[in-house]
mmCIF file of C-alpha atoms in Angstrom:
data_model
loop_
_atom_site.group_PDB
_atom_site.id
_atom_site.type_symbol
_atom_site.label_atom_id
_atom_site.label_comp_id
_atom_site.label_asym_id
_atom_site.label_seq_id
_atom_site.Cartn_x
_atom_site.Cartn_y
_atom_site.Cartn_z
ATOM 1 C CA MET A 143 0.000 0.000 0.000
ATOM 2 C CA LEU A 144 2.843 2.372 0.866
ATOM 3 C CA ILE A 145 4.437 1.854 -2.546
ATOM 4 C CA LEU A 146 1.145 2.812 -4.219
ATOM 5 C CA ILE A 147 0.964 6.022 -2.174
ATOM 6 C CA GLU A 148 4.591 6.846 -3.010
ATOM 7 C CA GLY A 149 3.880 6.248 -6.697
ATOM 8 C CA ILE A 150 0.896 8.591 -6.471
ATOM 9 C CA VAL A 151 3.130 11.202 -4.814
ATOM 10 C CA LEU A 152 5.471 10.999 -7.838
ATOM 11 C CA CYS A 153 2.449 11.297 -10.160
ATOM 12 C CA PHE A 154 1.417 14.437 -8.307
ATOM 13 C CA ILE A 155 4.941 15.862 -8.593
ATOM 14 C CA LEU A 156 4.948 15.122 -12.346
ATOM 15 C CA LEU A 157 1.515 16.731 -12.702
ATOM 16 C CA LEU A 158 2.639 19.790 -10.740
ATOM 17 C CA PHE A 159 5.796 20.023 -12.854
ATOM 18 C CA CYS A 160 3.682 19.909 -16.042
ATOM 19 C CA VAL A 161 1.096 22.415 -14.789
ATOM 20 C CA ILE A 162 3.816 24.879 -13.776
ATOM 21 C CA GLY A 163 5.706 24.190 -17.013
ATOM 22 C CA ILE A 164 2.775 25.078 -19.264
ATOM 23 C CA ALA A 165 1.167 27.705 -17.009
ATOM 24 C CA ASN A 166 2.275 30.563 -19.273
ATOM 25 C CA GLY A 167 1.901 28.505 -22.433
ATOM 26 C CA PRO A 168 3.516 25.229 -23.420
ATOM 27 C CA GLU A 169 5.914 26.845 -25.895
ATOM 28 C CA LYS A 170 8.556 27.332 -23.174
ATOM 29 C CA PHE A 171 8.191 23.735 -22.050
ATOM 30 C CA THR A 172 9.152 21.806 -25.150
ATOM 31 C CA VAL A 173 11.095 19.064 -23.336
ATOM 32 C CA PHE A 174 8.153 16.703 -23.898
ATOM 33 C CA TYR A 175 7.905 17.399 -27.627
ATOM 34 C CA GLU A 176 9.571 15.865 -30.647
ATOM 35 C CA LYS A 177 12.866 17.387 -31.811
ATOM 36 C CA ASP A 178 11.215 19.074 -34.802
ATOM 37 C CA VAL A 179 8.725 20.816 -32.490
ATOM 38 C CA GLN A 180 11.527 21.816 -30.099
ATOM 39 C CA ASP A 181 13.594 23.192 -32.989
ATOM 40 C CA LYS A 182 10.676 25.177 -34.367
ATOM 41 C CA ALA A 183 9.832 26.586 -30.917
ATOM 42 C CA ILE A 184 13.467 27.686 -30.547
ATOM 43 C CA LYS A 185 13.466 29.157 -34.078
ATOM 44 C CA LEU A 186 10.256 31.065 -33.318
ATOM 45 C CA GLY A 187 11.881 32.452 -30.157
ATOM 46 C CA TYR A 188 9.509 30.677 -27.749
ATOM 47 C CA THR A 189 12.238 28.874 -25.823
ATOM 48 C CA THR A 190 15.954 28.088 -25.778
ATOM 49 C CA GLN A 191 18.035 24.914 -25.766
ATOM 50 C CA LYS A 192 19.185 25.803 -22.234
ATOM 51 C CA GLN A 193 15.583 25.866 -20.958
ATOM 52 C CA THR A 194 15.007 22.413 -22.454
ATOM 53 C CA ILE A 195 18.103 20.963 -20.736
ATOM 54 C CA ILE A 196 17.107 22.472 -17.372
ATOM 55 C CA SER A 197 13.612 20.995 -17.762
ATOM 56 C CA ILE A 198 15.044 17.513 -18.383
ATOM 57 C CA ILE A 199 17.186 17.722 -15.240
ATOM 58 C CA VAL A 200 14.281 18.917 -13.107
ATOM 59 C CA LEU A 201 12.023 16.220 -14.576
ATOM 60 C CA TYR A 202 14.270 13.302 -13.604
ATOM 61 C CA LEU A 203 15.509 14.690 -10.287
ATOM 62 C CA PRO A 204 12.596 13.231 -8.261
ATOM 63 C CA CYS A 205 13.422 9.737 -9.560
ATOM 64 C CA PHE A 206 17.018 9.962 -8.395
ATOM 65 C CA VAL A 207 16.324 11.794 -5.120
ATOM 66 C CA LEU A 208 12.810 11.058 -3.857
ATOM 67 C CA VAL A 209 12.568 7.403 -4.852
ATOM 68 C CA PRO A 210 15.688 6.345 -2.899
ATOM 69 C CA LEU A 211 14.532 8.405 0.086
ATOM 70 C CA MET A 212 11.085 6.798 -0.012
ATOM 71 C CA VAL A 213 12.348 3.248 -0.512
ATOM 72 C CA CYS A 214 15.257 3.273 1.912
ATOM 73 C CA TYR A 215 14.276 5.757 4.597
ATOM 74 C CA ILE A 216 10.481 5.521 4.672
ATOM 75 C CA ASN A 217 10.030 1.871 3.640
ATOM 76 C CA GLY A 218 13.239 0.686 5.294
ATOM 77 C CA ALA A 219 14.543 -1.326 2.345
ATOM 78 C CA LYS A 220 18.190 -2.276 2.785
ATOM 79 C CA GLU A 221 18.881 -5.134 0.391
ATOM 80 C CA PHE A 222 19.507 -4.709 -3.328
ATOM 81 C CA ASN A 223 16.454 -6.758 -4.380
ATOM 82 C CA GLU A 224 13.950 -4.896 -2.205
ATOM 83 C CA ILE A 225 15.368 -1.509 -3.179
ATOM 84 C CA PHE A 226 15.251 -2.421 -6.872
ATOM 85 C CA ILE A 227 11.715 -3.837 -6.846
ATOM 86 C CA GLN A 228 10.226 -1.047 -4.745
ATOM 87 C CA SER A 229 11.954 1.670 -6.787
ATOM 88 C CA LEU A 230 10.790 0.077 -10.009
ATOM 89 C CA LEU A 231 7.182 -0.241 -8.851
ATOM 90 C CA ILE A 232 7.035 3.371 -7.674
ATOM 91 C CA MET A 233 8.455 4.647 -10.966
ATOM 92 C CA TYR A 234 6.183 2.358 -13.015
ATOM 93 C CA ILE A 235 3.165 3.902 -11.294
ATOM 94 C CA MET A 236 4.402 7.339 -12.346
ATOM 95 C CA GLY A 237 5.248 6.019 -15.823
ATOM 96 C CA LEU A 238 1.728 4.674 -16.341
ATOM 97 C CA PHE A 239 0.297 8.005 -15.220
ATOM 98 C CA ASP A 240 2.603 9.793 -17.658
ATOM 99 C CA ARG A 241 1.783 7.525 -20.621
ATOM 100 C CA PHE A 242 -1.983 7.393 -20.085
ATOM 101 C CA PHE A 243 -2.962 10.695 -18.465
ATOM 102 C CA VAL A 244 -0.296 13.129 -19.659
ATOM 103 C CA ASP A 245 0.474 11.738 -23.115
ATOM 104 C CA TRP A 246 -2.727 10.022 -24.215
ATOM 105 C CA TYR A 247 -5.329 12.255 -22.624
ATOM 106 C CA TRP A 248 -3.842 15.660 -21.833
ATOM 107 C CA VAL A 249 -1.523 16.109 -24.832
ATOM 108 C CA GLU A 250 -3.580 14.259 -27.449
ATOM 109 C CA HIS A 251 -7.142 15.131 -26.440
ATOM 110 C CA THR A 252 -6.941 18.696 -25.109
ATOM 111 C CA LYS A 253 -5.523 21.947 -26.448
ATOM 112 C CA ALA A 254 -3.485 22.654 -23.304
ATOM 113 C CA TRP A 255 -0.230 21.547 -24.946
ATOM 114 C CA ASP A 256 -0.775 23.197 -28.350
ATOM 115 C CA ILE A 257 2.100 25.461 -29.364
ATOM 116 C CA PRO A 258 1.170 28.308 -31.721
ATOM 117 C CA ASN A 259 2.550 27.976 -35.258
ATOM 118 C CA THR A 260 3.451 24.286 -34.831
ATOM 119 C CA GLU A 261 0.102 22.799 -35.819
ATOM 120 C CA ASP A 262 1.721 21.401 -38.967
ATOM 121 C CA LEU A 263 3.875 19.170 -36.744
ATOM 122 C CA LYS A 264 0.950 17.394 -35.078
ATOM 123 C CA PRO A 265 0.425 14.871 -33.695
ATOM 124 C CA TYR A 266 2.921 15.965 -31.079
ATOM 125 C CA ILE A 267 3.415 12.345 -30.039
ATOM 126 C CA PRO A 268 3.503 10.292 -33.239
ATOM 127 C CA LYS A 269 3.152 6.512 -33.186
ATOM 128 C CA LYS A 270 6.911 5.880 -33.338
ATOM 129 C CA MET A 271 7.501 8.182 -30.354
ATOM 130 C CA LYS A 272 4.741 6.467 -28.371
ATOM 131 C CA ILE A 273 6.636 3.208 -28.788
ATOM 132 C CA VAL A 274 9.892 4.897 -27.776
ATOM 133 C CA LYS A 275 8.220 6.436 -24.713
ATOM 134 C CA TRP A 276 6.745 3.089 -23.656
ATOM 135 C CA LEU A 277 10.138 1.415 -24.071
ATOM 136 C CA GLY A 278 11.709 4.280 -22.151
ATOM 137 C CA THR A 279 9.213 3.803 -19.364
ATOM 138 C CA ILE A 280 9.690 0.039 -19.210
ATOM 139 C CA VAL A 281 13.440 -0.189 -19.813
ATOM 140 C CA GLY A 282 14.567 3.296 -18.736
ATOM 141 C CA PHE A 283 12.896 3.116 -15.339
ATOM 142 C CA ALA A 284 14.336 -0.379 -14.839
ATOM 143 C CA ILE A 285 17.817 1.051 -15.466
ATOM 144 C CA ILE A 286 17.192 3.957 -13.076
ATOM 145 C CA ALA A 287 15.881 1.507 -10.441
ATOM 146 C CA LEU A 288 18.982 -0.625 -10.973
ATOM 147 C CA ILE A 289 21.268 2.375 -10.445
ATOM 148 C CA ILE A 290 19.331 3.399 -7.335
ATOM 149 C CA ALA A 291 19.516 -0.152 -5.950
ATOM 150 C CA LEU A 292 23.246 -0.459 -6.647
ATOM 151 C CA VAL A 293 24.059 2.850 -4.973
ATOM 152 C CA MET A 294 21.653 2.638 -2.065
ATOM 153 C CA SER A 295 22.427 -0.992 -1.180
ATOM 154 C CA LYS A 296 26.032 0.131 -0.641
ATOM 155 C CA LEU A 297 25.073 3.208 1.402
ATOM 156 C CA VAL A 298 22.401 1.854 3.774
#
């Protein structure tokens, strides 16, 4: 039950990050968009490459900071296997939220993420990128959980 709550906390943090990121228009928050959309937003003067890099760092920071804190210091996991499994489950909860709510519903079925003068580049998440994002969620989070488990099992 605790892992579910911790996963929901990460979902809330992701949601908050997205809401703040697009509060003044999504054009400054192109980290979630395809490269061609990012390039066009930069060309149109909506954002910069530096803003995109900062957004990526801020986006993944909770995975590398909060997840180990939750798993090791709240849940009390000490062994590699428990740290890995708990970290992975927490991040998979957030990943499912990201794929279904953020990508499928919010980006694809609302206008909240529409960037002016990039309508010709829609859909913002084409089929190929959906596959990449799902693989990133499944494999990428497993790699992050592995790194967390390797580091934290040595520290706790």
